């Protein structure tokens, strides 16, 4: 885990006083690494309680653990101020050229991937794979750009013979869920976790005993609270040119891909025969096209 990257990208989770602590850490990580909790509180002009809330928000159990994480980043990469700035997401500016836009897109995607990986729980991914494998039916739903992640998920699992149902129409989804079989799983994707449509669908599903898996950004959002399993991406950031939406979609896609390839890795034997049949059918189809083309 790169604790500096996590701090830089977690501004929305901090209060104003906690963010003052964060800025001092980002500006002077080597100095902070040698401080006591009292020193840091005095430097930021906040209480020690605020510093405790700050590192607890980063899932650090103690100030000592936080300083160890900080020391590891400093030792690993010899962080300079410029490198610390580089871990922050960057919005587009009006005078950005083509290469400038391309570089920011790549940098933001790499940063989002790294933070998503830092937050990824191997145990949780395995648990979700098991739930999907045992499900009688699987439904996926998301709105806006998150619907693209749903379609990606549907295509991947369908390619190995596991049917994932997706529709962009909420009325069709609710009608289908109302008669869902026992052991049905609903996979909801929402960056904010506060979409009114998704929350309604989640409530509808929970009332009918469906298992709920969510994929959101890391925050104390309503969808996470309602879910049985909570997958999380990198934190999003405010963006005048909506570049953040593309970054969020990239992080969602990463999680879906990791989940899929772990699923295949765990349950490959169950789908070997299906894949052989599919490959054989495709091969016959291509041969048929070549024969017709030759005529």
Tab-separated table of C-alpha atoms in Angstrom:
chain	number	residue	atom	x	y	z
A	1	UNK	CA	0.000	0.000	0.000
A	2	UNK	CA	1.293	3.486	-0.900
A	3	UNK	CA	0.014	5.488	2.068
A	4	UNK	CA	0.833	8.829	0.411
A	5	UNK	CA	-1.193	7.939	-2.677
A	6	UNK	CA	-4.054	6.876	-0.430
A	7	UNK	CA	-3.964	10.184	1.466
A	8	UNK	CA	-3.738	12.281	-1.699
A	9	UNK	CA	-6.765	10.568	-3.196
A	10	UNK	CA	-8.903	10.450	-0.036
A	11	UNK	CA	-9.675	14.142	0.454
A	12	UNK	CA	-13.439	13.590	0.316
A	13	UNK	CA	-13.234	11.284	3.354
A	14	UNK	CA	-11.527	13.820	5.625
A	15	UNK	CA	-12.966	16.699	7.632
A	16	UNK	CA	-11.358	20.138	7.186
A	17	UNK	CA	-9.166	19.682	10.264
A	18	UNK	CA	-8.167	16.146	9.240
A	19	UNK	CA	-7.223	17.425	5.786
A	20	UNK	CA	-4.831	19.919	7.431
A	21	UNK	CA	-3.064	16.926	8.939
A	22	UNK	CA	-3.056	15.225	5.533
A	23	UNK	CA	-1.474	18.236	3.827
A	24	UNK	CA	1.367	18.299	6.336
A	25	UNK	CA	2.004	14.592	5.749
A	26	UNK	CA	2.002	15.081	1.966
A	27	UNK	CA	4.267	18.142	2.153
A	28	UNK	CA	6.757	16.725	4.671
A	29	UNK	CA	6.508	12.914	4.862
A	30	UNK	CA	10.064	12.370	6.116
A	31	UNK	CA	9.602	14.924	8.889
A	32	UNK	CA	6.215	13.496	9.913
A	33	UNK	CA	7.684	9.992	10.006
A	34	UNK	CA	9.872	11.148	12.929
A	35	UNK	CA	7.059	12.960	14.795
A	36	UNK	CA	4.966	11.846	17.735
A	37	UNK	CA	1.198	12.120	17.522
A	38	UNK	CA	1.402	15.192	19.777
A	39	UNK	CA	4.002	16.829	17.503
A	40	UNK	CA	1.816	16.338	14.431
A	41	UNK	CA	-1.286	17.637	16.205
A	42	UNK	CA	0.579	20.756	17.308
A	43	UNK	CA	2.035	21.314	13.835
A	44	UNK	CA	-1.441	21.081	12.236
A	45	UNK	CA	-3.028	23.113	15.041
A	46	UNK	CA	-5.533	20.339	15.768
A	47	UNK	CA	-6.242	17.975	18.648
A	48	UNK	CA	-4.632	14.554	19.002
A	49	UNK	CA	-8.148	13.149	18.580
A	50	UNK	CA	-8.219	14.664	15.079
A	51	UNK	CA	-4.930	12.956	14.216
A	52	UNK	CA	-6.353	9.656	15.482
A	53	UNK	CA	-9.443	10.091	13.287
A	54	UNK	CA	-7.113	10.901	10.374
A	55	UNK	CA	-5.144	7.656	10.512
A	56	UNK	CA	-8.229	5.592	11.399
A	57	UNK	CA	-9.824	6.853	8.158
A	58	UNK	CA	-6.847	5.292	6.375
A	59	UNK	CA	-7.546	1.959	8.122
A	60	UNK	CA	-4.433	2.254	10.277
A	61	UNK	CA	-4.885	0.783	13.754
A	62	UNK	CA	-2.329	3.037	15.457
A	63	UNK	CA	-0.063	6.008	14.833
A	64	UNK	CA	2.900	3.635	14.984
A	65	UNK	CA	1.420	1.544	12.171
A	66	UNK	CA	0.798	4.714	10.161
A	67	UNK	CA	4.436	5.794	10.584
A	68	UNK	CA	5.639	2.344	9.494
A	69	UNK	CA	3.584	2.641	6.289
A	70	UNK	CA	5.014	6.121	5.751
A	71	UNK	CA	8.578	4.891	6.288
A	72	UNK	CA	8.061	2.077	3.772
A	73	UNK	CA	6.959	4.504	1.056
A	74	UNK	CA	9.868	6.851	1.758
A	75	UNK	CA	12.372	3.977	1.715
A	76	UNK	CA	10.933	2.313	-1.389
A	77	UNK	CA	10.689	5.314	-3.649
A	78	UNK	CA	12.718	8.085	-1.987
A	79	UNK	CA	9.661	10.306	-2.375
A	80	UNK	CA	10.322	13.882	-3.367
A	81	UNK	CA	7.738	16.668	-3.352
A	82	UNK	CA	7.341	16.282	-7.109
A	83	UNK	CA	6.688	12.550	-6.774
A	84	UNK	CA	4.082	13.212	-4.085
A	85	UNK	CA	2.319	15.629	-6.431
A	86	UNK	CA	2.449	12.954	-9.117
A	87	UNK	CA	0.282	10.543	-7.100
A	88	UNK	CA	-2.647	12.979	-7.166
A	89	UNK	CA	-5.280	12.733	-9.887
A	90	UNK	CA	-5.005	15.460	-12.507
A	91	UNK	CA	-7.892	17.220	-14.242
A	92	UNK	CA	-7.701	18.460	-17.828
A	93	UNK	CA	-6.911	22.085	-18.542
A	94	UNK	CA	-7.981	24.173	-21.525
A	95	UNK	CA	-4.454	24.526	-22.877
A	96	UNK	CA	-3.691	20.781	-22.762
A	97	UNK	CA	-2.585	19.418	-26.123
A	98	UNK	CA	-3.252	15.932	-27.456
A	99	UNK	CA	-0.207	14.403	-25.768
A	100	UNK	CA	-0.957	16.280	-22.555
A	101	UNK	CA	-4.494	14.890	-22.495
A	102	UNK	CA	-3.215	11.396	-23.276
A	103	UNK	CA	-0.604	11.575	-20.494
A	104	UNK	CA	-3.152	12.704	-17.899
A	105	UNK	CA	-5.545	9.935	-18.905
A	106	UNK	CA	-2.779	7.350	-18.585
A	107	UNK	CA	-1.472	8.791	-15.299
A	108	UNK	CA	-4.955	8.913	-13.772
A	109	UNK	CA	-5.737	5.381	-14.905
A	110	UNK	CA	-2.482	4.030	-13.467
A	111	UNK	CA	-3.130	5.869	-10.183
A	112	UNK	CA	-6.697	4.518	-10.059
A	113	UNK	CA	-5.466	0.988	-10.780
A	114	UNK	CA	-2.837	1.188	-8.051
A	115	UNK	CA	-5.227	2.522	-5.416
A	116	UNK	CA	-7.828	-0.081	-6.387
A	117	UNK	CA	-5.214	-2.832	-6.007
A	118	UNK	CA	-4.147	-1.388	-2.636
A	119	UNK	CA	-7.738	-1.670	-1.416
A	120	UNK	CA	-8.363	-5.101	-2.934
A	121	UNK	CA	-9.048	-7.950	-0.519
A	122	UNK	CA	-8.096	-11.391	-1.834
A	123	UNK	CA	-10.423	-13.034	0.687
A	124	UNK	CA	-13.347	-10.885	-0.452
A	125	UNK	CA	-12.695	-11.619	-4.142
A	126	UNK	CA	-12.626	-15.364	-3.413
A	127	UNK	CA	-15.838	-15.105	-1.380
A	128	UNK	CA	-17.599	-13.257	-4.213
A	129	UNK	CA	-16.386	-15.861	-6.726
A	130	UNK	CA	-17.868	-18.627	-4.566
A	131	UNK	CA	-21.193	-16.787	-4.268
A	132	UNK	CA	-21.376	-16.302	-8.044
A	133	UNK	CA	-20.440	-19.932	-8.667
A	134	UNK	CA	-23.181	-21.246	-6.371
A	135	UNK	CA	-25.877	-18.846	-7.612
A	136	UNK	CA	-28.919	-20.159	-9.464
A	137	UNK	CA	-29.306	-16.818	-11.245
A	138	UNK	CA	-27.140	-13.714	-11.508
A	139	UNK	CA	-28.306	-10.211	-12.397
A	140	UNK	CA	-26.128	-7.127	-12.951
A	141	UNK	CA	-27.336	-3.537	-12.948
A	142	UNK	CA	-25.807	-0.079	-13.174
A	143	UNK	CA	-26.709	3.295	-14.633
A	144	UNK	CA	-24.662	5.749	-16.691
A	145	UNK	CA	-21.071	4.675	-17.290
A	146	UNK	CA	-21.476	1.929	-14.699
A	147	UNK	CA	-23.775	0.164	-17.165
A	148	UNK	CA	-20.706	-0.362	-19.377
A	149	UNK	CA	-19.040	-2.260	-16.528
A	150	UNK	CA	-22.210	-4.386	-16.235
A	151	UNK	CA	-22.111	-5.227	-19.936
A	152	UNK	CA	-18.431	-6.118	-19.642
A	153	UNK	CA	-19.288	-8.452	-16.774
A	154	UNK	CA	-22.150	-10.045	-18.702
A	155	UNK	CA	-19.974	-10.638	-21.782
A	156	UNK	CA	-17.133	-12.200	-19.803
A	157	UNK	CA	-19.178	-14.689	-17.805
A	158	UNK	CA	-21.384	-15.534	-20.767
A	159	UNK	CA	-18.227	-16.439	-22.698
A	160	UNK	CA	-17.668	-19.385	-20.332
A	161	UNK	CA	-21.310	-20.424	-20.267
A	162	UNK	CA	-22.327	-18.640	-17.058
A	163	UNK	CA	-25.366	-16.524	-17.770
A	164	UNK	CA	-25.443	-13.059	-16.256
A	165	UNK	CA	-28.656	-11.175	-16.923
A	166	UNK	CA	-28.369	-7.462	-17.673
A	167	UNK	CA	-30.962	-4.937	-18.776
A	168	UNK	CA	-30.793	-1.153	-18.778
A	169	UNK	CA	-34.547	-0.966	-18.175
A	170	UNK	CA	-35.383	-0.818	-14.463
A	171	UNK	CA	-38.991	-1.899	-15.008
A	172	UNK	CA	-37.891	-5.081	-16.777
A	173	UNK	CA	-35.340	-5.758	-14.037
A	174	UNK	CA	-37.840	-5.328	-11.196
A	175	UNK	CA	-40.391	-7.517	-12.954
A	176	UNK	CA	-37.809	-10.275	-13.374
A	177	UNK	CA	-36.523	-9.963	-9.805
A	178	UNK	CA	-40.044	-10.235	-8.421
A	179	UNK	CA	-40.117	-13.881	-9.550
A	180	UNK	CA	-36.429	-14.631	-8.933
A	181	UNK	CA	-35.458	-18.140	-7.864
A	182	UNK	CA	-33.936	-19.012	-4.529
A	183	UNK	CA	-30.194	-18.261	-4.291
A	184	UNK	CA	-30.315	-15.408	-6.814
A	185	UNK	CA	-27.474	-12.861	-6.793
A	186	UNK	CA	-27.768	-9.195	-7.749
A	187	UNK	CA	-24.528	-7.376	-8.644
A	188	UNK	CA	-24.960	-3.588	-8.458
A	189	UNK	CA	-22.342	-1.152	-9.787
A	190	UNK	CA	-22.383	2.527	-8.800
A	191	UNK	CA	-19.425	4.832	-8.326
A	192	UNK	CA	-21.070	6.952	-5.617
A	193	UNK	CA	-23.228	4.230	-4.095
A	194	UNK	CA	-26.009	6.800	-3.768
A	195	UNK	CA	-27.886	6.470	-7.080
A	196	UNK	CA	-31.603	6.608	-6.256
A	197	UNK	CA	-32.385	4.002	-8.931
A	198	UNK	CA	-29.850	1.522	-7.605
A	199	UNK	CA	-30.886	2.060	-4.001
A	200	UNK	CA	-34.489	1.325	-4.947
A	201	UNK	CA	-33.437	-1.847	-6.766
A	202	UNK	CA	-31.246	-2.859	-3.812
A	203	UNK	CA	-34.113	-2.400	-1.349
A	204	UNK	CA	-36.456	-4.325	-3.656
A	205	UNK	CA	-33.944	-7.182	-3.898
A	206	UNK	CA	-33.194	-7.351	-0.164
A	207	UNK	CA	-36.903	-7.542	0.655
A	208	UNK	CA	-37.041	-10.672	-1.519
A	209	UNK	CA	-34.036	-12.350	0.042
A	210	UNK	CA	-31.576	-11.894	-2.829
A	211	UNK	CA	-27.835	-11.827	-2.157
A	212	UNK	CA	-26.486	-8.358	-2.911
A	213	UNK	CA	-22.958	-7.605	-4.161
A	214	UNK	CA	-21.944	-3.977	-4.710
A	215	UNK	CA	-19.053	-2.293	-6.490
A	216	UNK	CA	-18.576	1.339	-5.430
A	217	UNK	CA	-15.903	3.822	-4.474
A	218	UNK	CA	-14.659	3.478	-0.869
A	219	UNK	CA	-16.973	5.518	1.317
A	220	UNK	CA	-19.645	4.980	3.908
A	221	UNK	CA	-22.282	5.015	1.165
A	222	UNK	CA	-25.815	3.673	1.402
A	223	UNK	CA	-25.376	0.916	-1.187
A	224	UNK	CA	-22.382	-0.522	0.687
A	225	UNK	CA	-24.395	-0.628	3.896
A	226	UNK	CA	-27.178	-2.561	2.166
A	227	UNK	CA	-24.873	-5.096	0.488
A	228	UNK	CA	-23.792	-8.536	1.644
A	229	UNK	CA	-20.445	-8.161	-0.158
A	230	UNK	CA	-18.781	-4.806	-0.857
A	231	UNK	CA	-16.134	-4.499	-3.572
A	232	UNK	CA	-14.405	-1.113	-3.794
A	233	UNK	CA	-12.458	0.834	-6.398
A	234	UNK	CA	-10.245	3.896	-6.061
A	235	UNK	CA	-11.766	7.093	-4.738
A	236	UNK	CA	-13.092	9.406	-7.425
A	237	UNK	CA	-12.153	13.083	-7.657
A	238	UNK	CA	-13.880	16.275	-8.710
A	239	UNK	CA	-13.364	17.056	-12.393
A	240	UNK	CA	-14.490	20.026	-14.467
A	241	UNK	CA	-14.111	18.062	-17.717
A	242	UNK	CA	-15.606	14.798	-16.370
A	243	UNK	CA	-12.279	13.014	-16.798
A	244	UNK	CA	-12.974	11.435	-13.401
A	245	UNK	CA	-15.810	9.389	-14.897
A	246	UNK	CA	-13.417	7.671	-17.313
A	247	UNK	CA	-11.010	6.993	-14.451
A	248	UNK	CA	-13.808	5.512	-12.328
A	249	UNK	CA	-14.892	3.263	-15.208
A	250	UNK	CA	-11.300	2.051	-15.634
A	251	UNK	CA	-11.173	1.100	-11.948
A	252	UNK	CA	-14.527	-0.712	-12.192
A	253	UNK	CA	-13.281	-2.602	-15.245
A	254	UNK	CA	-10.153	-3.655	-13.357
A	255	UNK	CA	-12.222	-5.141	-10.524
A	256	UNK	CA	-14.505	-6.984	-12.970
A	257	UNK	CA	-11.479	-8.383	-14.822
A	258	UNK	CA	-9.738	-9.501	-11.617
A	259	UNK	CA	-12.962	-11.098	-10.417
A	260	UNK	CA	-13.505	-12.915	-13.717
A	261	UNK	CA	-9.996	-14.306	-14.110
A	262	UNK	CA	-9.944	-15.393	-10.469
A	263	UNK	CA	-13.306	-17.099	-11.062
A	264	UNK	CA	-11.948	-18.944	-14.099
A	265	UNK	CA	-8.802	-19.814	-12.164
A	266	UNK	CA	-10.798	-21.348	-9.291
A	267	UNK	CA	-13.472	-23.165	-11.287
A	268	UNK	CA	-11.760	-23.895	-14.615
A	269	UNK	CA	-12.566	-27.613	-14.499
A	270	UNK	CA	-16.298	-26.866	-14.461
A	271	UNK	CA	-16.141	-25.091	-17.809
A	272	UNK	CA	-13.474	-27.017	-19.749
A	273	UNK	CA	-15.995	-29.086	-21.730
A	274	UNK	CA	-18.109	-26.033	-22.538
A	275	UNK	CA	-15.097	-24.103	-23.828
A	276	UNK	CA	-13.984	-27.057	-25.972
A	277	UNK	CA	-17.439	-27.242	-27.552
A	278	UNK	CA	-17.525	-23.497	-28.192
A	279	UNK	CA	-14.067	-23.509	-29.768
A	280	UNK	CA	-15.048	-26.477	-31.913
A	281	UNK	CA	-18.235	-24.771	-33.098
A	282	UNK	CA	-16.362	-21.570	-33.937
A	283	UNK	CA	-13.738	-23.541	-35.823
A	284	UNK	CA	-16.433	-25.316	-37.872
A	285	UNK	CA	-18.129	-21.984	-38.550
A	286	UNK	CA	-14.906	-20.398	-39.820
A	287	UNK	CA	-14.197	-23.415	-42.023
A	288	UNK	CA	-17.694	-23.096	-43.480
A	289	UNK	CA	-17.108	-19.435	-44.318
A	290	UNK	CA	-13.799	-20.263	-46.018
A	291	UNK	CA	-15.469	-22.983	-48.133
A	292	UNK	CA	-18.201	-20.622	-49.261
A	293	UNK	CA	-15.647	-17.924	-49.959
A	294	UNK	CA	-13.646	-20.343	-52.082
A	295	UNK	CA	-16.681	-21.142	-54.207
